[in-house]
Amino acid sequence: MKLFEPIRINSMVLENRIVLPAMVTRLSGEDGYVNKDIRDRYLRFAKGEVGLIVLEAMAVHTAKSGPLLRICDDQFKPGLAELARMIHDTSPSKVVPQIIHFLKISRSGWRQKISDLSIEEIKQIVINYADAAMRAQDCGFDGVELHMAHAYTLSSFLSAKNARNDAYGRTLENRMRLMSEVIVAVRKRVGASFPVGVRFDGEECIKGGYTLKDSQKIALRMAQLGVDYISISAGGKFEDAIPKPGEPLYPYTGYSGDRCMPSADYPDGANVYLAEGIKQYINSNGYYTPVIATGKISTPELAEQILESGRSDLIGMARALLADPDWPKKVREGRWGNVIRCIYCNVCKSLDENFRRVTCTLWPKGSLQAPYSDDKIAPTWSKQDPLGVQLYTGCTRLVWSEAKDNEGVYGYDIFRSENGGPYFRLTAVKRLGYWDTEVVGGNTYSYYVQAYDFAGNRSEPSNKVEVTIPFPV
Ligand SMILES: Cc1cc2nc3c(=O)[nH]c(=O)nc-3n(C[C@H](O)[C@H](O)[C@H](O)COP(=O)(O)O)c2cc1C
């Protein structure tokens, strides 16, 4: 599989094309130091053989925030260096920190805007990024990723909503000025061979925001300035965020937030078109900087098809790897059937929003990390024909009797076919029933369920049940 072909990014060689994009864990304290929970979280990804681990956004400056890692001072270096070393000792996974600058925001609803910044403050941002990148290099990381996506400072300069009236605003060239200054300053500090990646929005997904038309040109400039990879995200802006009284504005609550972390309601690979459009454009201009596509990519088939068709060079999977950090290892070993599959319910996102420690709803209750098991024994059904279905107005109700397992049943995958077509996995649940509210009149649906354990061993499929939904009129 192309997914497991190594790829060189400047001086680092990734074992495979699977990238863990940055995902804030809220596992650190407000002090910003690496702690045991953080180490455990990332060692789990290394053990699972993720090609490139991008550590959650860490601040290049001292501004106040909730729980967030920091790389704004040398005092944070020992903890970060230890984390880098432990990841390297665990597996061939490569690891880079994502470094971020953000503006002030308060619970009163006030937030600092880029138009409030003086030229001196802008120059300081450039210095902060260069210093932080240098620290990343000192700590033994394999590279560094510059956060230029979502609602944060560099993204706000790139934004079509940039309201500055000087050399940092108005035109696309001016909007790219700070980004360019940061890339040049970082490169100067870390040298030619240290991998420097960038993450930015392929589309802002807000009214009046930029689209692929601008992001292609921004990416080309990044490539011309010598960045080593370009990771494409989308949305996540303050402009359409939904205010909550007494809470700081969270930039993933509006439509652009949905586009950043597409939920179960979105089609798979929802944002791949952005990576594709950017890759096509920079390639046609003679630049082959690797491009990372992210956004609801969770199956090996889809990942492989994206790579094979040349729509991106690498595959980012955030929530799918949170649900099962062993995804790469299992798929490499031909055990896709053992992967615990993300249901894109976005509980992780709401934990982040509320400054609570980010976990996955599929994990056993109270766990801070994904469970690990080498067990080989699959669950079995406790009775024959365990599954039944009932028809209600506008929905169906599936109910089944429990499965048994030597180490405990972890959850149940639900599969559905429509009008005799192939079965698709609908979702997974932990309990013994499911309301399917997405059925529509005039169609026949068939279902089965499969129990899985902590190692991802699946039971035999249950009996199949079928139901025809009458037209409502
Ligand atoms: C809890 C959580 C925290 C995130 N934190 C970051 C972050 O620190 N930096 C970043 O660039 N993206 C962040 N993201 C966005 C993800 O990197 C990713 O782009 C998004 O989840 C879509 O990818 P997926 O469908 O594979 O999950 C976060 C997403 C989640 C769910």
Short mmCIF file of C-alpha atoms and ligand atoms in Angstrom, two decimals:
data_model
loop_
_atom_site.label_atom_id
_atom_site.label_comp_id
_atom_site.label_asym_id
_atom_site.label_seq_id
_atom_site.Cartn_x
_atom_site.Cartn_y
_atom_site.Cartn_z
CA MET A 1 0.00 0.00 0.00
CA LYS A 2 1.15 3.52 -0.77
CA LEU A 3 0.02 4.44 2.76
CA PHE A 4 2.94 2.42 4.11
CA GLU A 5 5.56 3.71 1.68
CA PRO A 6 8.19 5.84 3.43
CA ILE A 7 8.42 9.49 2.51
CA ARG A 8 11.31 11.91 2.95
CA ILE A 9 10.57 15.37 4.31
CA ASN A 10 13.84 17.28 4.24
CA SER A 11 16.09 15.49 6.74
CA MET A 12 13.37 13.29 8.23
CA VAL A 13 12.13 10.07 6.72
CA LEU A 14 8.66 8.94 7.76
CA GLU A 15 8.02 5.19 7.89
CA ASN A 16 4.52 5.67 6.52
CA ARG A 17 2.18 8.41 5.27
CA ILE A 18 0.00 8.54 8.37
CA VAL A 19 0.08 11.84 10.27
CA LEU A 20 -1.46 12.65 13.63
CA PRO A 21 -2.41 16.33 13.15
CA ALA A 22 -2.10 18.47 16.24
CA MET A 23 -4.86 17.85 18.74
CA VAL A 24 -4.98 19.81 21.99
CA THR A 25 -5.34 17.34 24.88
CA ARG A 26 -5.90 19.69 27.84
CA LEU A 27 -3.80 17.16 29.76
CA SER A 28 -1.20 19.74 30.73
CA GLY A 29 -1.81 22.16 33.55
CA GLU A 30 -1.99 25.91 33.05
CA ASP A 31 1.73 25.86 33.89
CA GLY A 32 2.40 24.55 30.35
CA TYR A 33 4.82 21.79 31.34
CA VAL A 34 4.86 18.29 29.88
CA ASN A 35 3.53 15.87 32.49
CA LYS A 36 2.99 12.11 32.71
CA ASP A 37 -0.47 12.19 31.14
CA ILE A 38 0.92 14.04 28.12
CA ARG A 39 3.79 11.57 27.81
CA ASP A 40 1.41 8.61 28.06
CA ARG A 41 -0.85 10.09 25.41
CA TYR A 42 1.91 10.57 22.84
CA LEU A 43 3.79 7.37 23.62
CA ARG A 44 0.56 5.54 22.81
CA PHE A 45 0.58 7.11 19.32
CA ALA A 46 4.25 6.16 18.89
CA LYS A 47 3.50 2.60 19.93
CA GLY A 48 0.74 2.54 17.33
CA GLU A 49 3.35 3.41 14.65
CA VAL A 50 2.00 6.78 13.51
CA GLY A 51 4.45 8.03 10.83
CA LEU A 52 4.45 11.67 11.98
CA ILE A 53 3.18 12.79 15.36
CA VAL A 54 2.42 16.51 15.49
CA LEU A 55 2.29 17.50 19.14
CA GLU A 56 -0.63 19.68 20.18
CA ALA A 57 -0.36 23.44 19.71
CA MET A 58 2.07 24.95 22.21
CA ALA A 59 2.42 28.65 22.85
CA VAL A 60 5.42 30.64 21.58
CA HIS A 61 4.57 33.49 23.96
CA THR A 62 3.50 33.94 27.57
CA ALA A 63 -0.11 35.11 27.07
CA LYS A 64 -2.60 33.59 29.51
CA SER A 65 -4.73 30.66 28.35
CA GLY A 66 -6.41 27.55 29.73
CA PRO A 67 -4.38 24.33 30.02
CA LEU A 68 -1.90 24.48 27.12
CA LEU A 69 1.69 23.38 26.53
CA ARG A 70 4.32 26.09 26.23
CA ILE A 71 7.57 26.45 24.34
CA CYS A 72 7.97 30.15 25.06
CA ASP A 73 10.91 29.84 27.43
CA ASP A 74 13.92 27.60 28.03
CA GLN A 75 12.36 26.36 31.27
CA PHE A 76 10.02 24.18 29.14
CA LYS A 77 12.85 22.52 27.24
CA PRO A 78 13.72 19.65 29.64
CA GLY A 79 10.14 18.28 29.65
CA LEU A 80 9.79 18.63 25.88
CA ALA A 81 13.22 17.06 25.26
CA GLU A 82 12.32 14.11 27.45
CA LEU A 83 9.08 13.64 25.53
CA ALA A 84 10.94 13.70 22.19
CA ARG A 85 13.48 11.18 23.47
CA MET A 86 10.81 8.84 24.86
CA ILE A 87 8.89 8.89 21.57
CA HIS A 88 12.09 8.11 19.64
CA ASP A 89 12.88 5.28 22.07
CA THR A 90 9.43 3.78 21.52
CA SER A 91 9.19 3.51 17.73
CA PRO A 92 10.40 5.00 14.43
CA SER A 93 7.60 7.62 14.65
CA LYS A 94 8.86 11.11 13.97
CA VAL A 95 7.64 13.97 16.14
CA VAL A 96 7.30 17.72 15.64
CA PRO A 97 5.64 20.27 17.92
CA GLN A 98 3.01 22.61 16.49
CA ILE A 99 3.87 26.13 17.63
CA ILE A 100 1.19 28.77 18.01
CA HIS A 101 0.69 32.45 18.69
CA PHE A 102 -2.76 33.61 19.73
CA LEU A 103 -4.23 36.92 20.76
CA LYS A 104 -5.90 37.82 24.05
CA ILE A 105 -9.48 36.86 24.67
CA SER A 106 -11.65 37.42 27.72
CA ARG A 107 -14.77 35.93 29.26
CA SER A 108 -16.51 39.27 28.80
CA GLY A 109 -16.65 38.65 25.05
CA TRP A 110 -13.83 41.08 24.27
CA ARG A 111 -11.04 39.80 22.08
CA GLN A 112 -7.90 41.41 20.79
CA LYS A 113 -7.83 41.77 17.00
CA ILE A 114 -4.86 41.84 14.65
CA SER A 115 -5.75 45.42 13.80
CA ASP A 116 -4.91 46.31 17.44
CA LEU A 117 -1.30 45.19 17.06
CA SER A 118 1.50 47.71 16.72
CA ILE A 119 4.38 47.12 14.30
CA GLU A 120 6.63 46.41 17.32
CA GLU A 121 4.19 43.75 18.52
CA ILE A 122 4.15 42.18 15.05
CA LYS A 123 7.95 42.10 14.96
CA GLN A 124 7.88 40.40 18.38
CA ILE A 125 5.66 37.62 16.99
CA VAL A 126 8.33 36.88 14.37
CA ILE A 127 10.97 36.69 17.11
CA ASN A 128 8.73 34.48 19.27
CA TYR A 129 8.27 31.99 16.43
CA ALA A 130 11.97 31.89 15.57
CA ASP A 131 12.96 31.42 19.23
CA ALA A 132 10.38 28.68 19.74
CA ALA A 133 11.48 26.85 16.57
CA MET A 134 15.05 26.98 17.81
CA ARG A 135 13.95 25.47 21.13
CA ALA A 136 12.13 22.71 19.25
CA GLN A 137 15.39 21.91 17.49
CA ASP A 138 17.35 22.02 20.76
CA CYS A 139 14.86 19.59 22.32
CA GLY A 140 15.61 16.93 19.72
CA PHE A 141 12.35 17.12 17.80
CA ASP A 142 12.49 16.03 14.16
CA GLY A 143 11.15 19.35 12.92
CA VAL A 144 8.62 22.02 13.77
CA GLU A 145 5.15 22.93 12.52
CA LEU A 146 4.05 26.56 12.35
CA HIS A 147 0.36 26.98 13.20
CA MET A 148 -1.17 29.33 10.64
CA ALA A 149 -4.68 27.84 10.68
CA HIS A 150 -8.02 28.53 12.36
CA ALA A 151 -8.63 31.52 14.64
CA TYR A 152 -5.06 32.28 15.64
CA THR A 153 -2.75 35.18 14.93
CA LEU A 154 -1.01 34.12 11.71
CA SER A 155 -4.24 32.79 10.25
CA SER A 156 -5.97 36.07 11.06
CA PHE A 157 -3.31 37.92 9.07
CA LEU A 158 -3.82 35.55 6.10
CA SER A 159 -7.59 35.98 6.40
CA ALA A 160 -9.63 37.82 3.80
CA LYS A 161 -11.20 39.51 6.86
CA ASN A 162 -7.83 41.04 7.83
CA ALA A 163 -8.87 44.65 8.47
CA ARG A 164 -5.41 46.19 8.77
CA ASN A 165 -4.83 49.25 6.72
CA ASP A 166 -1.06 49.04 6.39
CA ALA A 167 1.65 46.82 4.89
CA TYR A 168 0.14 43.82 6.74
CA GLY A 169 -3.39 44.16 5.36
CA ARG A 170 -5.58 45.09 2.39
CA THR A 171 -3.98 43.00 -0.37
CA LEU A 172 -3.20 39.30 -0.55
CA GLU A 173 0.50 40.13 -0.78
CA ASN A 174 0.25 42.16 2.43
CA ARG A 175 -1.84 39.50 4.17
CA MET A 176 0.99 37.04 3.46
CA ARG A 177 3.67 39.36 4.81
CA LEU A 178 3.74 38.18 8.44
CA MET A 179 3.56 34.53 7.38
CA SER A 180 6.52 35.13 5.05
CA GLU A 181 8.52 36.96 7.72
CA VAL A 182 7.92 34.13 10.19
CA ILE A 183 8.93 31.41 7.71
CA VAL A 184 12.10 33.28 6.74
CA ALA A 185 13.06 33.99 10.36
CA VAL A 186 12.41 30.41 11.46
CA ARG A 187 14.44 29.00 8.59
CA LYS A 188 17.29 31.34 9.38
CA ARG A 189 17.35 30.12 12.99
CA VAL A 190 17.02 26.38 12.44
CA GLY A 191 19.08 26.02 9.26
CA ALA A 192 18.34 24.48 5.89
CA SER A 193 18.04 20.83 6.89
CA PHE A 194 15.64 21.07 9.85
CA PRO A 195 12.11 20.23 8.65
CA VAL A 196 9.71 23.18 8.91
CA GLY A 197 6.07 22.44 8.17
CA VAL A 198 3.10 24.77 8.07
CA ARG A 199 -0.57 24.19 8.82
CA PHE A 200 -3.13 26.57 7.39
CA ASP A 201 -6.73 26.72 6.23
CA GLY A 202 -7.45 25.70 2.64
CA GLU A 203 -10.70 27.61 3.10
CA GLU A 204 -11.88 29.85 5.92
CA CYS A 205 -15.48 28.61 5.63
CA ILE A 206 -16.93 31.93 6.81
CA LYS A 207 -18.88 34.56 4.92
CA GLY A 208 -16.35 36.80 3.19
CA GLY A 209 -13.49 34.46 4.09
CA TYR A 210 -10.91 33.26 1.59
CA THR A 211 -11.39 30.12 -0.47
CA LEU A 212 -9.18 27.82 -2.51
CA LYS A 213 -8.56 30.69 -4.92
CA ASP A 214 -6.40 32.47 -2.32
CA SER A 215 -5.15 29.41 -0.45
CA GLN A 216 -3.53 28.05 -3.61
CA LYS A 217 -1.49 31.23 -3.89
CA ILE A 218 -0.67 31.24 -0.17
CA ALA A 219 0.53 27.63 -0.40
CA LEU A 220 2.65 28.43 -3.43
CA ARG A 221 4.32 31.24 -1.50
CA MET A 222 4.97 28.86 1.39
CA ALA A 223 6.54 26.37 -1.03
CA GLN A 224 8.64 29.11 -2.64
CA LEU A 225 9.87 30.11 0.82
CA GLY A 226 11.05 26.56 1.35
CA VAL A 227 8.63 25.04 3.85
CA ASP A 228 8.98 21.26 3.95
CA TYR A 229 5.32 20.24 4.17
CA ILE A 230 1.95 21.93 4.03
CA SER A 231 -0.85 20.57 6.19
CA ILE A 232 -4.33 21.62 5.13
CA SER A 233 -7.09 22.33 7.60
CA ALA A 234 -10.32 24.33 7.22
CA GLY A 235 -12.41 26.84 9.14
CA GLY A 236 -12.30 27.09 12.93
CA LYS A 237 -12.81 30.86 13.05
CA PHE A 238 -13.94 33.40 15.64
CA GLU A 239 -16.06 35.30 13.11
CA ASP A 240 -18.93 32.80 13.18
CA ALA A 241 -18.33 31.34 16.67
CA ILE A 242 -21.38 31.21 18.92
CA PRO A 243 -20.89 33.26 22.10
CA LYS A 244 -21.74 31.72 25.48
CA PRO A 245 -22.27 34.24 28.29
CA GLY A 246 -19.34 34.26 30.72
CA GLU A 247 -17.21 31.95 28.55
CA PRO A 248 -14.36 32.86 26.22
CA LEU A 249 -15.39 32.55 22.58
CA TYR A 250 -14.53 29.07 21.23
CA PRO A 251 -13.74 29.24 17.50
CA TYR A 252 -15.17 25.82 16.65
CA THR A 253 -18.80 26.40 17.59
CA GLY A 254 -20.08 27.88 14.33
CA TYR A 255 -20.30 26.52 10.81
CA SER A 256 -16.55 27.04 10.28
CA GLY A 257 -15.97 24.93 13.40
CA ASP A 258 -18.06 22.13 11.92
CA ARG A 259 -15.98 22.32 8.77
CA CYS A 260 -12.78 22.08 10.81
CA MET A 261 -13.86 18.96 12.69
CA PRO A 262 -16.55 17.51 10.45
CA SER A 263 -19.04 15.46 12.45
CA ALA A 264 -20.83 12.22 11.53
CA ASP A 265 -23.23 14.32 9.45
CA TYR A 266 -20.51 15.15 6.91
CA PRO A 267 -19.34 12.88 4.12
CA ASP A 268 -16.03 11.08 4.56
CA GLY A 269 -13.01 13.00 3.33
CA ALA A 270 -15.01 16.22 3.59
CA ASN A 271 -12.00 18.54 3.15
CA VAL A 272 -9.83 16.48 0.78
CA TYR A 273 -10.78 18.75 -2.13
CA LEU A 274 -8.78 21.52 -0.46
CA ALA A 275 -5.54 19.52 -0.24
CA GLU A 276 -6.18 18.33 -3.79
CA GLY A 277 -6.66 21.84 -5.18
CA ILE A 278 -3.56 23.11 -3.38
CA LYS A 279 -1.38 20.19 -4.40
CA GLN A 280 -2.47 20.50 -8.03
CA TYR A 281 -1.70 24.21 -8.03
CA ILE A 282 1.73 24.10 -6.44
CA ASN A 283 2.72 21.05 -8.54
CA SER A 284 1.66 22.83 -11.74
CA ASN A 285 3.94 25.68 -10.68
CA GLY A 286 6.88 23.31 -10.29
CA TYR A 287 6.80 22.80 -6.49
CA TYR A 288 6.44 19.34 -4.96
CA THR A 289 6.23 20.24 -1.26
CA PRO A 290 4.34 17.33 0.38
CA VAL A 291 0.72 18.15 1.18
CA ILE A 292 -1.27 16.62 4.05
CA ALA A 293 -5.03 16.09 3.65
CA THR A 294 -7.15 15.86 6.81
CA GLY A 295 -10.84 15.76 7.67
CA LYS A 296 -12.83 12.62 8.37
CA ILE A 297 -10.49 10.18 6.69
CA SER A 298 -10.76 6.96 8.65
CA THR A 299 -10.65 3.92 6.38
CA PRO A 300 -7.54 2.46 4.72
CA GLU A 301 -9.51 2.30 1.43
CA LEU A 302 -10.20 6.04 1.41
CA ALA A 303 -6.67 6.92 2.57
CA GLU A 304 -5.15 4.74 -0.11
CA GLN A 305 -7.45 6.04 -2.81
CA ILE A 306 -6.52 9.66 -1.93
CA LEU A 307 -2.80 8.87 -2.15
CA GLU A 308 -3.09 6.69 -5.27
CA SER A 309 -5.07 9.35 -7.13
CA GLY A 310 -2.46 11.96 -6.18
CA ARG A 311 -4.86 14.18 -4.23
CA SER A 312 -2.39 14.44 -1.33
CA ASP A 313 0.99 13.06 -0.26
CA LEU A 314 0.13 12.27 3.35
CA ILE A 315 -3.01 11.47 5.31
CA GLY A 316 -3.91 13.30 8.52
CA MET A 317 -6.16 11.49 10.97
CA ALA A 318 -6.87 13.19 14.28
CA ARG A 319 -10.01 11.75 15.86
CA ALA A 320 -9.60 8.33 14.19
CA LEU A 321 -6.20 7.97 15.88
CA LEU A 322 -7.57 9.24 19.18
CA ALA A 323 -10.20 6.47 19.03
CA ASP A 324 -7.55 3.87 18.19
CA PRO A 325 -3.88 4.90 18.32
CA ASP A 326 -2.98 1.42 17.01
CA TRP A 327 -4.74 2.14 13.68
CA PRO A 328 -1.44 2.25 11.67
CA LYS A 329 0.03 -0.90 13.22
CA LYS A 330 -3.18 -2.87 12.89
CA VAL A 331 -3.69 -1.84 9.26
CA ARG A 332 -0.04 -2.55 8.40
CA GLU A 333 -0.47 -6.02 9.86
CA GLY A 334 -3.63 -6.57 7.79
CA ARG A 335 -5.86 -6.24 10.87
CA TRP A 336 -8.17 -3.41 9.77
CA GLY A 337 -10.98 -5.56 11.14
CA ASN A 338 -9.53 -5.01 14.62
CA VAL A 339 -9.51 -1.21 14.50
CA ILE A 340 -11.76 0.64 16.95
CA ARG A 341 -13.46 3.09 14.62
CA CYS A 342 -14.21 6.74 15.40
CA ILE A 343 -17.89 7.66 15.22
CA TYR A 344 -17.21 11.41 14.76
CA CYS A 345 -19.53 12.32 17.66
CA ASN A 346 -17.21 15.23 18.59
CA VAL A 347 -17.29 14.61 22.34
CA CYS A 348 -13.50 15.21 22.17
CA LYS A 349 -14.20 18.61 20.67
CA SER A 350 -16.63 19.60 23.42
CA LEU A 351 -14.16 18.47 26.08
CA ASP A 352 -11.58 20.75 24.47
CA GLU A 353 -14.11 23.58 24.37
CA ASN A 354 -14.74 23.24 28.10
CA PHE A 355 -11.04 23.00 29.00
CA ARG A 356 -11.60 19.43 30.14
CA ARG A 357 -9.13 16.64 29.51
CA VAL A 358 -9.66 15.38 25.96
CA THR A 359 -10.56 11.70 25.79
CA CYS A 360 -12.63 9.54 23.42
CA THR A 361 -16.19 8.59 24.25
CA LEU A 362 -15.55 5.10 22.91
CA TRP A 363 -12.90 4.44 25.57
CA PRO A 364 -14.01 2.77 28.80
CA LYS A 365 -15.61 5.28 31.15
CA GLY A 366 -13.05 7.25 33.17
CA SER A 367 -10.02 6.20 31.06
CA LEU A 368 -7.50 8.90 30.32
CA GLN A 369 -5.84 6.90 27.54
CA ALA A 370 -6.97 4.45 24.88
CA PRO A 371 -7.06 0.90 26.24
CA TYR A 372 -4.44 -1.55 25.01
CA SER A 373 -4.84 -5.29 24.68
CA ASP A 374 -3.08 -8.18 22.93
CA ASP A 375 -5.97 -10.53 23.55
CA LYS A 376 -6.89 -12.80 20.63
CA ILE A 377 -10.23 -14.16 21.81
CA ALA A 378 -13.26 -12.58 20.11
CA PRO A 379 -16.56 -11.89 21.90
CA THR A 380 -19.37 -14.38 21.38
CA TRP A 381 -23.13 -13.84 21.47
CA SER A 382 -24.84 -15.05 24.60
CA LYS A 383 -27.89 -16.21 22.66
CA GLN A 384 -28.81 -17.17 19.14
CA ASP A 385 -30.34 -14.45 16.96
CA PRO A 386 -29.57 -11.68 19.45
CA LEU A 387 -30.79 -8.78 17.26
CA GLY A 388 -34.36 -7.52 16.88
CA VAL A 389 -35.83 -4.45 15.19
CA GLN A 390 -38.97 -2.39 15.81
CA LEU A 391 -40.52 0.19 13.56
CA TYR A 392 -41.55 3.57 15.01
CA THR A 393 -42.79 6.70 13.26
CA GLY A 394 -39.84 8.04 11.30
CA CYS A 395 -37.25 5.73 12.86
CA THR A 396 -36.30 2.20 13.75
CA ARG A 397 -35.19 0.83 17.08
CA LEU A 398 -32.57 -1.92 17.19
CA VAL A 399 -32.24 -3.97 20.35
CA TRP A 400 -29.88 -6.87 20.98
CA SER A 401 -28.84 -9.10 23.81
CA GLU A 402 -25.33 -8.79 25.13
CA ALA A 403 -22.21 -10.53 23.92
CA LYS A 404 -19.67 -12.09 26.28
CA ASP A 405 -15.91 -11.72 26.22
CA ASN A 406 -12.98 -12.92 28.35
CA GLU A 407 -11.65 -9.36 28.79
CA GLY A 408 -14.93 -7.46 28.47
CA VAL A 409 -17.04 -6.19 25.58
CA TYR A 410 -15.93 -2.69 24.57
CA GLY A 411 -18.70 -1.81 22.13
CA TYR A 412 -20.97 -2.80 19.26
CA ASP A 413 -20.62 -1.80 15.61
CA ILE A 414 -23.91 -1.38 13.74
CA PHE A 415 -24.08 -2.14 10.03
CA ARG A 416 -26.92 -1.20 7.70
CA SER A 417 -27.81 -1.93 4.08
CA GLU A 418 -30.39 -0.01 2.07
CA ASN A 419 -32.64 -1.71 -0.48
CA GLY A 420 -30.43 -4.81 -0.78
CA GLY A 421 -27.21 -2.79 -1.32
CA PRO A 422 -23.90 -3.37 0.47
CA TYR A 423 -23.69 -3.08 4.26
CA PHE A 424 -22.01 0.06 5.64
CA ARG A 425 -20.99 0.63 9.22
CA LEU A 426 -23.45 3.14 10.59
CA THR A 427 -21.86 3.82 13.98
CA ALA A 428 -20.75 2.15 17.19
CA VAL A 429 -22.39 2.20 20.61
CA LYS A 430 -21.57 0.88 24.06
CA ARG A 431 -25.11 0.01 25.09
CA LEU A 432 -27.51 -2.69 23.82
CA GLY A 433 -29.77 -0.63 21.60
CA TYR A 434 -29.81 2.05 18.93
CA TRP A 435 -32.39 4.40 17.43
CA ASP A 436 -31.83 4.84 13.69
CA THR A 437 -33.36 8.23 12.92
CA GLU A 438 -31.98 8.43 9.41
CA VAL A 439 -34.38 6.01 7.73
CA VAL A 440 -36.85 7.32 5.18
CA GLY A 441 -40.16 6.01 3.90
CA GLY A 442 -40.27 3.77 0.83
CA ASN A 443 -36.97 2.03 1.62
CA THR A 444 -36.06 -1.34 3.05
CA TYR A 445 -33.25 -1.46 5.62
CA SER A 446 -31.36 -4.46 6.80
CA TYR A 447 -29.09 -4.47 9.88
CA TYR A 448 -26.64 -6.57 11.79
CA VAL A 449 -24.36 -5.81 14.77
CA GLN A 450 -20.93 -7.03 15.81
CA ALA A 451 -19.48 -6.88 19.31
CA TYR A 452 -15.83 -5.93 19.81
CA ASP A 453 -13.41 -6.15 22.70
CA PHE A 454 -10.50 -3.95 23.83
CA ALA A 455 -8.13 -5.48 21.26
CA GLY A 456 -10.71 -4.87 18.53
CA ASN A 457 -11.51 -8.59 18.09
CA ARG A 458 -14.97 -8.78 16.48
CA SER A 459 -17.69 -11.33 17.23
CA GLU A 460 -19.48 -13.16 14.46
CA PRO A 461 -22.07 -10.87 12.86
CA SER A 462 -25.42 -11.15 14.62
CA ASN A 463 -28.50 -12.33 12.75
CA LYS A 464 -29.74 -9.88 10.12
CA VAL A 465 -33.02 -8.08 10.56
CA GLU A 466 -34.96 -6.23 7.90
CA VAL A 467 -37.60 -3.53 7.99
CA THR A 468 -39.50 -1.66 5.28
CA ILE A 469 -40.49 1.90 6.13
CA PRO A 470 -43.92 2.90 4.82
CA PHE A 471 -44.46 6.21 3.04
CA PRO A 472 -45.70 8.76 5.58
CA VAL A 473 -48.59 9.87 3.33
C1 LIG B 1 -9.95 17.94 20.49
C2 LIG B 1 -9.31 18.53 19.27
C3 LIG B 1 -8.23 19.40 19.40
C4 LIG B 1 -7.62 19.94 18.27
N1 LIG B 1 -6.51 20.73 18.42
C5 LIG B 1 -5.87 21.19 17.31
C6 LIG B 1 -4.64 21.89 17.40
O1 LIG B 1 -4.08 22.07 18.50
N2 LIG B 1 -4.07 22.36 16.27
C7 LIG B 1 -4.62 22.12 15.04
O2 LIG B 1 -4.05 22.55 14.03
N3 LIG B 1 -5.76 21.43 14.91
C8 LIG B 1 -6.39 20.94 15.99
N4 LIG B 1 -7.50 20.17 15.85
C9 LIG B 1 -8.01 19.84 14.49
C10 LIG B 1 -7.45 18.48 14.06
O3 LIG B 1 -6.06 18.52 13.91
C11 LIG B 1 -8.07 18.02 12.72
O4 LIG B 1 -7.74 18.92 11.71
C12 LIG B 1 -9.59 17.86 12.77
O5 LIG B 1 -9.97 17.12 13.91
C13 LIG B 1 -10.13 17.15 11.52
O6 LIG B 1 -9.44 15.93 11.34
P1 LIG B 1 -10.11 14.49 11.70
O7 LIG B 1 -11.38 14.41 10.93
O8 LIG B 1 -9.10 13.49 11.23
O9 LIG B 1 -10.36 14.45 13.16
C14 LIG B 1 -8.12 19.61 16.97
C15 LIG B 1 -9.20 18.74 16.85
C16 LIG B 1 -9.80 18.18 17.98
C17 LIG B 1 -10.94 17.21 17.81
#
